[in-house]
Coordinates of C-alpha atoms in Angstrom, one line a residue:
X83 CA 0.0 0.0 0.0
X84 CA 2.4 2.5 1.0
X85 CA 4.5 1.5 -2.3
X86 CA 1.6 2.0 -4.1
X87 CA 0.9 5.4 -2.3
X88 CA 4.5 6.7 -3.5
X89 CA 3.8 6.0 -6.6
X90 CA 1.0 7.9 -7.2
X91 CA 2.0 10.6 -5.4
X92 CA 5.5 10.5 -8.0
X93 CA 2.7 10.7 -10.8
X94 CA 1.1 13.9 -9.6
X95 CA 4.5 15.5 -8.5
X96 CA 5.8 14.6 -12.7
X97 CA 2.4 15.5 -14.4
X98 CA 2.5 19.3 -12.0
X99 CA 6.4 19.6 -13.3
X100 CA 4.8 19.2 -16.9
X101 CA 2.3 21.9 -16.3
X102 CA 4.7 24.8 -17.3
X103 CA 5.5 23.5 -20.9
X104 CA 1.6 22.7 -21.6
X105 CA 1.2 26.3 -20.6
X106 CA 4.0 27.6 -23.1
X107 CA 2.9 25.5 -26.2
X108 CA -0.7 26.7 -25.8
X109 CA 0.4 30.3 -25.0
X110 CA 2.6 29.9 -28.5
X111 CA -0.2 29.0 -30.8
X112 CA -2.5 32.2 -29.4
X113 CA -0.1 34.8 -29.6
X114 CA 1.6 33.7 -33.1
X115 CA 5.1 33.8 -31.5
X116 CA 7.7 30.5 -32.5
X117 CA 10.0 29.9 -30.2
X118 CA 12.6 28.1 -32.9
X119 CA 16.0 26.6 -32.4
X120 CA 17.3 26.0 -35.7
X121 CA 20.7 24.8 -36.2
X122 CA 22.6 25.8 -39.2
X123 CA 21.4 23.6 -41.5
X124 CA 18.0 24.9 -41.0
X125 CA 16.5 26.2 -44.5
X126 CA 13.2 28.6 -44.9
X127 CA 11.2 26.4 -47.0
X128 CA 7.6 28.1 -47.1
X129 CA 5.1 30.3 -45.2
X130 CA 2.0 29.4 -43.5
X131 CA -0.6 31.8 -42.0
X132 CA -1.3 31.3 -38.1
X133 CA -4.7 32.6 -37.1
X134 CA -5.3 33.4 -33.7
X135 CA -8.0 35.1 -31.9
X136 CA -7.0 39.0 -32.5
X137 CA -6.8 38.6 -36.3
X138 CA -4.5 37.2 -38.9
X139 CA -1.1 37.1 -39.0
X140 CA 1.2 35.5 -41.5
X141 CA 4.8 34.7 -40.2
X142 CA 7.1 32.5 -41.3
X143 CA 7.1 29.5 -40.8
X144 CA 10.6 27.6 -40.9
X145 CA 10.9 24.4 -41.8
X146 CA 13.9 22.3 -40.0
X147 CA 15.8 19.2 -39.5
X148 CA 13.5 17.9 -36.4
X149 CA 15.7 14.9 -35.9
X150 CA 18.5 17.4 -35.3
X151 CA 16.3 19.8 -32.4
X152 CA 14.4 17.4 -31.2
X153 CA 16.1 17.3 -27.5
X154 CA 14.4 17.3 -24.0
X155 CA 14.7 20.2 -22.4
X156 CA 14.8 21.0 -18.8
X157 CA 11.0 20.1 -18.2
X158 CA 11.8 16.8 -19.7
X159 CA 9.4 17.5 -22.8
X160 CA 10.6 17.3 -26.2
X161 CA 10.5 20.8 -28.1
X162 CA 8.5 19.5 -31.0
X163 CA 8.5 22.8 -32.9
X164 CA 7.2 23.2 -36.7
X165 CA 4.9 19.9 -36.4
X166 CA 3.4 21.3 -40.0
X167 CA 6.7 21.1 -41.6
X168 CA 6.4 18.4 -44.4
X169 CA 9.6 19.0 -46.8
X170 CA 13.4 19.9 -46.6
X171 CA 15.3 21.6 -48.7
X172 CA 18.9 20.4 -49.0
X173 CA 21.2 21.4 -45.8
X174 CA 23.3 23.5 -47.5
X175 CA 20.6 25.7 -49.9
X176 CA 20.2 28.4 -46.9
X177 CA 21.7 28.4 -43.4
X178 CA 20.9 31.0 -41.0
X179 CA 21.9 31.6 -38.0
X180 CA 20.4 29.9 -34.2
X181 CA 17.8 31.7 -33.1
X182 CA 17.0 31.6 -29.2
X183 CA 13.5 32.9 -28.2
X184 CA 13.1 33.2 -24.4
X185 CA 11.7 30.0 -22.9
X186 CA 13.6 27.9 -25.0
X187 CA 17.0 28.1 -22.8
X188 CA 18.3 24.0 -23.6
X189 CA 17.5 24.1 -27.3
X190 CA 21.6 24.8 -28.2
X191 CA 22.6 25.4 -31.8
X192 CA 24.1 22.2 -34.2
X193 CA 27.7 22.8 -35.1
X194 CA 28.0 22.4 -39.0
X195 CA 30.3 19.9 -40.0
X196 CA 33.2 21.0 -41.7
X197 CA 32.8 21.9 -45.5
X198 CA 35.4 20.4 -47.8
X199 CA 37.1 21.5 -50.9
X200 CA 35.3 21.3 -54.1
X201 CA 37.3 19.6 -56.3
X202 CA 38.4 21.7 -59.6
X203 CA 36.5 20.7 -62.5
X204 CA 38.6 19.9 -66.2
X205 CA 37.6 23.3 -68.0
X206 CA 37.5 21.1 -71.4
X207 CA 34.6 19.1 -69.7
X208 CA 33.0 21.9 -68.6
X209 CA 32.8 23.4 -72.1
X210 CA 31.6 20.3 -73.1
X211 CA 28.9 19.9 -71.0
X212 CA 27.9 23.6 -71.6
X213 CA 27.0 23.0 -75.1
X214 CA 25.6 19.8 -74.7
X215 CA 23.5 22.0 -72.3
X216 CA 22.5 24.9 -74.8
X217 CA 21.8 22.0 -77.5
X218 CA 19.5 20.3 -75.4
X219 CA 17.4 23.3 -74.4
X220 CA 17.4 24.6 -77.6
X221 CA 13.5 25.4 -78.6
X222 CA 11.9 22.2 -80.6
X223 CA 9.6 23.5 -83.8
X224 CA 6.4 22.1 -83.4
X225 CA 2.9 22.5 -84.4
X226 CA 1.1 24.8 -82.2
X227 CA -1.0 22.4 -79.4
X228 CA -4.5 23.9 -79.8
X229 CA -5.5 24.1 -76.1
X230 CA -8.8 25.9 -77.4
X231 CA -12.7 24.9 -77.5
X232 CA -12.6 24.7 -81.6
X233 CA -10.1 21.9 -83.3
X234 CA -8.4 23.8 -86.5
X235 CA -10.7 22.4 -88.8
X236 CA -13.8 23.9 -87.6
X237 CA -11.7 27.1 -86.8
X238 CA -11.0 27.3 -90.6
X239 CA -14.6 26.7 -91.3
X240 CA -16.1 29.4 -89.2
X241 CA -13.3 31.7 -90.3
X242 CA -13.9 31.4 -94.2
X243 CA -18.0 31.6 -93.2
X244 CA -16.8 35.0 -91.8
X245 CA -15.0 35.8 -95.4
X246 CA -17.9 35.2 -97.5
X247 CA -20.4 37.1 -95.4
X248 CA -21.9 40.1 -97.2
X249 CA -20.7 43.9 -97.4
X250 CA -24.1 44.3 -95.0
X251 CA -23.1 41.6 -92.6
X252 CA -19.2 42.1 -92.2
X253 CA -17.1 45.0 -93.6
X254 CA -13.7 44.2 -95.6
X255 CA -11.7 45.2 -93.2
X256 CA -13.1 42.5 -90.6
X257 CA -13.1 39.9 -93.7
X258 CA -9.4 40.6 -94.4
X259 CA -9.0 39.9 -90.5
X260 CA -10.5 36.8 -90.9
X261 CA -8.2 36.1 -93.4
X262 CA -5.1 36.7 -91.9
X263 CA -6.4 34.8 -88.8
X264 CA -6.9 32.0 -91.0
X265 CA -3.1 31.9 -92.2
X266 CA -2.0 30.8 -88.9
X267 CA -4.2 27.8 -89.4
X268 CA -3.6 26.8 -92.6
X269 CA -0.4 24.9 -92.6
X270 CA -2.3 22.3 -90.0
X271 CA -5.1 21.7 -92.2
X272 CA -5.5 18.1 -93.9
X273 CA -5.2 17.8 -98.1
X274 CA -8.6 17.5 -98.3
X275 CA -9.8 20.4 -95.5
X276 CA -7.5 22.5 -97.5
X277 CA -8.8 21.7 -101.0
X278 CA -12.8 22.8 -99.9
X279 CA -11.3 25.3 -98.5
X280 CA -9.4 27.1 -101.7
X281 CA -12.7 26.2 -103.7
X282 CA -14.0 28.6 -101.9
X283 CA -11.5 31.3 -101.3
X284 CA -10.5 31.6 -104.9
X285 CA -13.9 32.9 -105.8
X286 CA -14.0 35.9 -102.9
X287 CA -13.2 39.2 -104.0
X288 CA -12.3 40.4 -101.0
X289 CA -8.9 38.1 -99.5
X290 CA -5.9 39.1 -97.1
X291 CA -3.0 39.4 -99.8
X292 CA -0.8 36.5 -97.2
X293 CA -3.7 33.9 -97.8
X294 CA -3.7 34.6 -101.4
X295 CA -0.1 34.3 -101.6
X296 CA 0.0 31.2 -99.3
X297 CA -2.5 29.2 -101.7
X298 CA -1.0 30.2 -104.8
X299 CA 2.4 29.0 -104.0
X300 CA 1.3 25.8 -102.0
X301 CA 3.5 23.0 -102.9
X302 CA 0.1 20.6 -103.8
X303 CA -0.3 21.6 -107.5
X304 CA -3.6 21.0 -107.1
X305 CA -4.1 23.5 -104.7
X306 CA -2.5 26.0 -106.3
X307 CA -4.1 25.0 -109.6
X308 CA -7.4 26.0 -108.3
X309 CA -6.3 29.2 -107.3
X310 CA -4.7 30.5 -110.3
X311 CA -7.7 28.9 -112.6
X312 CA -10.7 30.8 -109.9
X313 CA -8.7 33.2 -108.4
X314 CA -10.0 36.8 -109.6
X315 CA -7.1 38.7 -108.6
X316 CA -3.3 37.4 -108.1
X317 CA -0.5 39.7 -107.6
X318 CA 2.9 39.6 -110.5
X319 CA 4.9 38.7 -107.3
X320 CA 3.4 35.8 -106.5
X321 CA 3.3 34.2 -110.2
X322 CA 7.1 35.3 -110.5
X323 CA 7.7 33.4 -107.5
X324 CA 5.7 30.2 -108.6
X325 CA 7.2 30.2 -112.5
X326 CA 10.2 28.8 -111.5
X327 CA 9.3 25.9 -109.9
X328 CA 5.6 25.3 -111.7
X329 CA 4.8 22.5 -113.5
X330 CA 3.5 22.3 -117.0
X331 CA -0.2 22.4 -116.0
X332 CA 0.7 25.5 -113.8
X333 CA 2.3 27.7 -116.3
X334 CA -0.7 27.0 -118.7
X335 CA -3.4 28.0 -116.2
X336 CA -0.9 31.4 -115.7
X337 CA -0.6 32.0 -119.2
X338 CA -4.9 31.4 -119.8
X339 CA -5.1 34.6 -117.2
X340 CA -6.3 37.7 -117.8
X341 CA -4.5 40.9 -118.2
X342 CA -1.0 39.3 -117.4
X343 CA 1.6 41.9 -117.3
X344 CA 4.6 42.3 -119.9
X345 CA 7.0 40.9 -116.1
X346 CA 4.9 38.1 -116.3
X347 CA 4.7 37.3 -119.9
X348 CA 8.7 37.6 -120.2
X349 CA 9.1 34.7 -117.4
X350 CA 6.8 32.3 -119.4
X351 CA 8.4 33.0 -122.4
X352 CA 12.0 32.3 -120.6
X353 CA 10.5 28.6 -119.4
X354 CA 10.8 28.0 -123.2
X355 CA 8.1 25.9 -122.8
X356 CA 6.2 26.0 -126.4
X357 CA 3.0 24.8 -125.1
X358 CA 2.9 27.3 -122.4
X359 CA 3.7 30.3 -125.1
X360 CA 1.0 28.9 -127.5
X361 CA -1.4 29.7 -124.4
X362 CA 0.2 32.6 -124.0
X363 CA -0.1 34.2 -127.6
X364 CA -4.0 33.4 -127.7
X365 CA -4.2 35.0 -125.0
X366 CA -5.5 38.6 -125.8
X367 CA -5.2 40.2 -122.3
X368 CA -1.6 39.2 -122.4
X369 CA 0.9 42.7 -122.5
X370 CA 3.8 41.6 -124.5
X371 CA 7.0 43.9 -125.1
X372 CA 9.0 44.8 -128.0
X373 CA 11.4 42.6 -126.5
X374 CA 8.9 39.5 -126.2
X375 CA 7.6 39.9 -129.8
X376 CA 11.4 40.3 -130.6
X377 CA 12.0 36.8 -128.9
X378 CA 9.7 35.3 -130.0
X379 CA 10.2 35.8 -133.5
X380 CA 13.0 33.4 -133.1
X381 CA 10.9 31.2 -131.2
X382 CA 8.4 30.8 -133.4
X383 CA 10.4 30.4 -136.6
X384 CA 9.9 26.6 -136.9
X385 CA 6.6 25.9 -135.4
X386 CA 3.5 26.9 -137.7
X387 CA 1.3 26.9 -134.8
X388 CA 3.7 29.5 -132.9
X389 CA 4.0 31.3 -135.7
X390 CA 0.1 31.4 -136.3
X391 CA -0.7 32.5 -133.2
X392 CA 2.0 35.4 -133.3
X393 CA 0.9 36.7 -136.8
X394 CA -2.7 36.6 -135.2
X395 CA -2.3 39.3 -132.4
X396 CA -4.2 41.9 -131.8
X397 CA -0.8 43.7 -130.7
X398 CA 1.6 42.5 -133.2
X399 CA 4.0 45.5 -133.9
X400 CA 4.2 46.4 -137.7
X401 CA 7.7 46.1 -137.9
X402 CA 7.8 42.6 -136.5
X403 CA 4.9 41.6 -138.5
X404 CA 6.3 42.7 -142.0
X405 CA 9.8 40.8 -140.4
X406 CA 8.0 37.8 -139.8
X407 CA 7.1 37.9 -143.4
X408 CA 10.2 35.7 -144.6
X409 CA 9.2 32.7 -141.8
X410 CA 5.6 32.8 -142.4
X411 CA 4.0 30.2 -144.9
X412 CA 2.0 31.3 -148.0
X413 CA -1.7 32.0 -146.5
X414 CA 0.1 34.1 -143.5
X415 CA 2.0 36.4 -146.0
X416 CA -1.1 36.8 -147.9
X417 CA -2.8 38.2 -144.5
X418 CA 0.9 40.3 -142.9
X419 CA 0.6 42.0 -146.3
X420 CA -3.0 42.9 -146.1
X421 CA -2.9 44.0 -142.5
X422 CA 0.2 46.2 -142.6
X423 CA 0.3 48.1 -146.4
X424 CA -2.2 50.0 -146.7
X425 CA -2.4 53.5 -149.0
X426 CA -3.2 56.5 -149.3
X427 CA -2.3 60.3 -149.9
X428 CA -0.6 60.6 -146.7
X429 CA 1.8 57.4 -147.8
X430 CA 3.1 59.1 -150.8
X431 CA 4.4 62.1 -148.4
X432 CA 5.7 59.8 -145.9
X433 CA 8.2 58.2 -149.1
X434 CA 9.2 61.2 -150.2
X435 CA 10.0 63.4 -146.5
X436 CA 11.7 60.3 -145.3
X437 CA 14.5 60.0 -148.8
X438 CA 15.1 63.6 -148.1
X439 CA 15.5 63.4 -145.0
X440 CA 17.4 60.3 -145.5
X441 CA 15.4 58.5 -143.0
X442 CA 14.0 56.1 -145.8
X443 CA 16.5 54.9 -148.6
X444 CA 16.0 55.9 -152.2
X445 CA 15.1 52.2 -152.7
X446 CA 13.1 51.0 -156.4
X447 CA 12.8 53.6 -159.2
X448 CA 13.2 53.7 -162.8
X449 CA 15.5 50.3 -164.0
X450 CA 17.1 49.7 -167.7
X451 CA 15.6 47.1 -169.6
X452 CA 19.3 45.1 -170.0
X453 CA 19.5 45.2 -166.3
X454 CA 16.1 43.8 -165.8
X455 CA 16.8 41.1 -168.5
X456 CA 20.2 40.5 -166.7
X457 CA 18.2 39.8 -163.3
X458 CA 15.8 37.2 -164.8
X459 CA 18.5 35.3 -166.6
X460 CA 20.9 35.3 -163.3
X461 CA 17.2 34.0 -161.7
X462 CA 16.5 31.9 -163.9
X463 CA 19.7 29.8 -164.1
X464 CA 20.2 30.2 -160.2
X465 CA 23.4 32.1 -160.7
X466 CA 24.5 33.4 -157.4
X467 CA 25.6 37.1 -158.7
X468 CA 21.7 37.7 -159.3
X469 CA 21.7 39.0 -155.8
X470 CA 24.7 41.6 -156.8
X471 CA 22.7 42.7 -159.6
X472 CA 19.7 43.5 -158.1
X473 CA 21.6 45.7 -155.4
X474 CA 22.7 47.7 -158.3
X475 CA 19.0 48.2 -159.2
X476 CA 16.9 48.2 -156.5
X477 CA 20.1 50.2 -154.1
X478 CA 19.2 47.6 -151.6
X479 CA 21.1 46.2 -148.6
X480 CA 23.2 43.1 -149.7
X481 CA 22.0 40.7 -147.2
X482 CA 17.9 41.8 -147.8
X483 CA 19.0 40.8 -152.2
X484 CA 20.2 37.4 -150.5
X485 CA 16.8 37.1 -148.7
X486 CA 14.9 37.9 -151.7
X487 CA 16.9 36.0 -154.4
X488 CA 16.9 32.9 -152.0
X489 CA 13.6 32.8 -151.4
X490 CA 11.7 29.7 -153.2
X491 CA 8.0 31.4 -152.7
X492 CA 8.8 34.0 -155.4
X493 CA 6.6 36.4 -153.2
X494 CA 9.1 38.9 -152.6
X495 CA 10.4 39.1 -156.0
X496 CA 7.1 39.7 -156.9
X497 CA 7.0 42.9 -154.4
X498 CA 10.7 44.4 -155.8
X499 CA 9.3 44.3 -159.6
X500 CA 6.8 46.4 -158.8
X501 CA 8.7 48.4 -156.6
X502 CA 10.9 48.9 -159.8
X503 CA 7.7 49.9 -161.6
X504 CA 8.0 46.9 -163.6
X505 CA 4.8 46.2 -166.1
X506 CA 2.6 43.5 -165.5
X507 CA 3.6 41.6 -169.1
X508 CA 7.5 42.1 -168.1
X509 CA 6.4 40.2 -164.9
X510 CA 4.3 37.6 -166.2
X511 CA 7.2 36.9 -168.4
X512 CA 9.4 36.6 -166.1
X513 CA 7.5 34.4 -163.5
X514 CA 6.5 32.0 -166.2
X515 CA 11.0 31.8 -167.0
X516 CA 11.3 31.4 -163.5
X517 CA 8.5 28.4 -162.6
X518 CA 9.4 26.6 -165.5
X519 CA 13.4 26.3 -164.4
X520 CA 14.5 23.5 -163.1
X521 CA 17.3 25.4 -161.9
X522 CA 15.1 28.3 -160.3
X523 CA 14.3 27.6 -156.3
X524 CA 10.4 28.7 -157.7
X525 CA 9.5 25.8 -159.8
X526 CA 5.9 25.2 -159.1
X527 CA 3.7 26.3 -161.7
X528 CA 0.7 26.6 -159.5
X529 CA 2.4 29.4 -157.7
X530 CA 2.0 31.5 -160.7
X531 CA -1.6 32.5 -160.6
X532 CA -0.9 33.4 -156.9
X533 CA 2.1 35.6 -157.5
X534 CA 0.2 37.4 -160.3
X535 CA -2.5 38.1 -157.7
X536 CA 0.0 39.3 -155.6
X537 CA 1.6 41.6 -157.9
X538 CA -1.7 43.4 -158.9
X539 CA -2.9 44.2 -155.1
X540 CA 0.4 45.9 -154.3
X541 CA 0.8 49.3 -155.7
X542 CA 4.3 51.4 -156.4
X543 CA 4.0 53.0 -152.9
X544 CA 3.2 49.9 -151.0
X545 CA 5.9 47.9 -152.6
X546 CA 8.4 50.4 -151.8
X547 CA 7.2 50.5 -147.9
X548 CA 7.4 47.0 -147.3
X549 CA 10.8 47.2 -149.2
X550 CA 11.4 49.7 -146.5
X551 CA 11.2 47.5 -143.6
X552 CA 13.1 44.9 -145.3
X553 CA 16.1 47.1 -145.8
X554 CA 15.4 48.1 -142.2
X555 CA 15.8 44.8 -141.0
X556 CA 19.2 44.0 -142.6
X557 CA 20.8 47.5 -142.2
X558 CA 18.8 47.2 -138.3
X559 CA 17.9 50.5 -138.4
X560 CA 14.7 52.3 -138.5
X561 CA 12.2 50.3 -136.0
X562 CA 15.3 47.8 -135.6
X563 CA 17.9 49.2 -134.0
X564 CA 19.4 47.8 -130.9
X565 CA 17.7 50.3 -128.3
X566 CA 14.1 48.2 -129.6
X567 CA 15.6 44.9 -129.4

């Protein structure tokens, strides 16, 4: 019993020595005052709000090493301080120095352990590893992730309903917006999303100029094929930029546009590309330059359908057409000569202020009769001084008496008799000689009706104009000379 007795009375006397440190932990959590011992190692992880009675108050709340300050103190409780604390940083992030709050008088500071040297890293490792580093954190290219509500698809859907909306319903300026909006979607869109998509596009007249640009040079030719066959408007830089690298089918649906400028019409002429020119030529809203026509005169020298097509525009330059005269077959110099000579009083004056000037040479004129039998005998026989002669008659250029001695369609012999005020029976004569040679390069005699034909719709003044040009060609003066080129 009286063991028993001591005993309990032992309890009471430990559970009163308690008392005081009960009292201290409660009077800690109503005040909002920490009494913390932190060693240090101790690192200031995070802050948590206390709330006592009086209001709020956020202090800081340190998060420690409780292993390391978890000793009894002089009350024999442990000072469990920080019981929220759920994470460490590492010891060595952030030390600060022991704190000692009153009341807390055997809570005694760690000593850190001794820090040792760091070794010395190799500075060619170090290098290394730095740009191994920058490499790997260099920014990936990707397709955007489309974090919202509407996939691209159906963004690109809405967007274009936007662009086709009425002046009433949407002004231009919030249709181009659209547009542009939907540039930023377009390179994520499937083939076939794309495709209905340029169907309709093509046909607006109202499109942001980057759309326009971004469909017309897309790399599916069929995309880009719609565009450029619908398309109402399309900018020179962006068929520039395409004719290098367009197929056949894509330089044919440029050259079929309308009103194609003279930039754009020299690059399809460069591709060489005959089918594309045919195209081009039968074009009518095609602006060709001098310098076009000029190439392609060369172009079109052996193909009759190039040639055709040339002879048949609307904008054919009179001095290229009468050029064109020695490559074109029989029916085609029938129509360059009917298109271009024409007369009248004014041409008479035109002849005779361009001799004196000396803008026009004294070409033609009054010819002996020996000299005219001399050039249908040299003709005749194909004798090569036939050309000399007739520069001694007609005061020609030497290389146009070539052209016209040379040439087997007798057409422009034809042209310098009656330039040479010739008669029609001295001409008749002479054709007949001349068809009936063996030796002659114009030995068909069904060419004769036709070059009498000839020679009675061409009057004195006419055959001296297109003499004119002929001499102009050769010489490359007059509407030839290099700055027309």
């Amino acid at each position: 019993m009286v063991i028993a007795a001591c005993s309990m009375i032992l309890r009471v006397i430990k559970a009163l020595y308690t008392i005081p440190a009960v009292i201290w932990q409660t009077l800690r959590g109503l005040t909002g005052q920490a009494a913390v011992c932190v060693s240090e190692s101790a690192v200031i992880s995070e802050a948590s709000p206390i709330m006592p009675a009086n209001g709020m108050v956020r202090a800081m709340s340190l998060t420690v090493d409780l292993a390391r300050i978890r000793q009894p103190d002089s009350l024999g409780a442990p000072c469990t301080l920080n019981k929220g604390a759920h994470r460490l940083r590492p010891a060595n992030a952030f030390a600060v120095d022991a704190w000692l709050l009153p009341g807390i008088e055997n809570c005694k500071p760690e000593q850190a352990a001794p820090a040792t040297a760091a070794p010395v890293p190799d500075p060619d490792l170090v290098a290394a590893a730095d740009e191994a580093a920058m490499q790997a954190t260099e920014p990936a290219v990707s397709a955007p992730v489309n974090q919202g509500s509407l996939s691209f698809a159906e963004a690109s859907r809405d967007l274009v309903a936007i662009m086709t909306l009425s002046s009433g319903q949407a002004q231009p300026q919030e249709r181009l917006f659209a547009g542009d909006a939907l540039v930023s979607i377009l390179p994520y869109l499937q083939s076939s999303e794309l495709a209905t998509l340029t169907r309709t596009v093509a046909r607006l007249d109202v499109v942001s100029g980057q759309l326009r640009s971004f469909l017309v040079c897309h790399p599916d030719p069929d995309i880009s094929s719609r565009m450029l066959k619908d398309a109402l408007v399309l900018s020179d830089v962006d068929l520039l930029r395409l004719i290098p690298k367009a197929n056949e089918q894509q330089l044919r649906l440029v050259a079929r546009r309308r009103l194609l400028s003279m930039a754009v019409c020299d690059a399809l002429i460069a591709t060489g590309n005959t089918v594309v020119i045919l195209d081009l030529l039968r074009n009518a809203d095609s602006q060709l330059s001098q310098a076009a026509f000029n190439t392609l005169s060369a172009i079109a020298a052996n193909n009759d359908d190039l040639m055709s097509a040339l002879c048949n525009r609307g904008d054919l330059p009179q001095a290229v057409g009468l050029k064109l005269f020695w490559q074109a077959n029989r029916n085609l110099r029938r129509y360059l000569l009917s298109r271009f000579l024409t007369e009248s009083s004014s041409l008479s004056r035109v002849i005779e202020v361009g001799i004196g000037a000396g803008a026009i040479p004294p070409l033609g004129g009054q010819v002996k009769p020996a000299d005219i039998e001399q050039l249908i005998s040299q003709v005749e026989t194909g004798n090569p001084e036939a050309a000399q002669t007739l520069v001694r008659c007609c005061r020609i250029a030497p290389e146009t008496a070539a052209l016209i001695v040379a040439d087997e369609g007798g057409e422009p012999l034809a042209v310098v008799f009656k330039a040479m005020a010739q008669s029609r029976l001295v001409t008749a004569e002479a054709l007949k000689r001349w068809v009936l040679s063996p030796s002659c390069g114009i030995n068909d005699a069904s060419r004769i009706i036709e070059l009498h034909a000839l020679f009675d719709s061409l009057s004195y003044n006419k055959a001296r104009m297109l003499l004119s040009y002929w001499d102009w060609a050769s010489r490359e003066a007059g509407p030839y000379t290099g700055f027309t080129a």
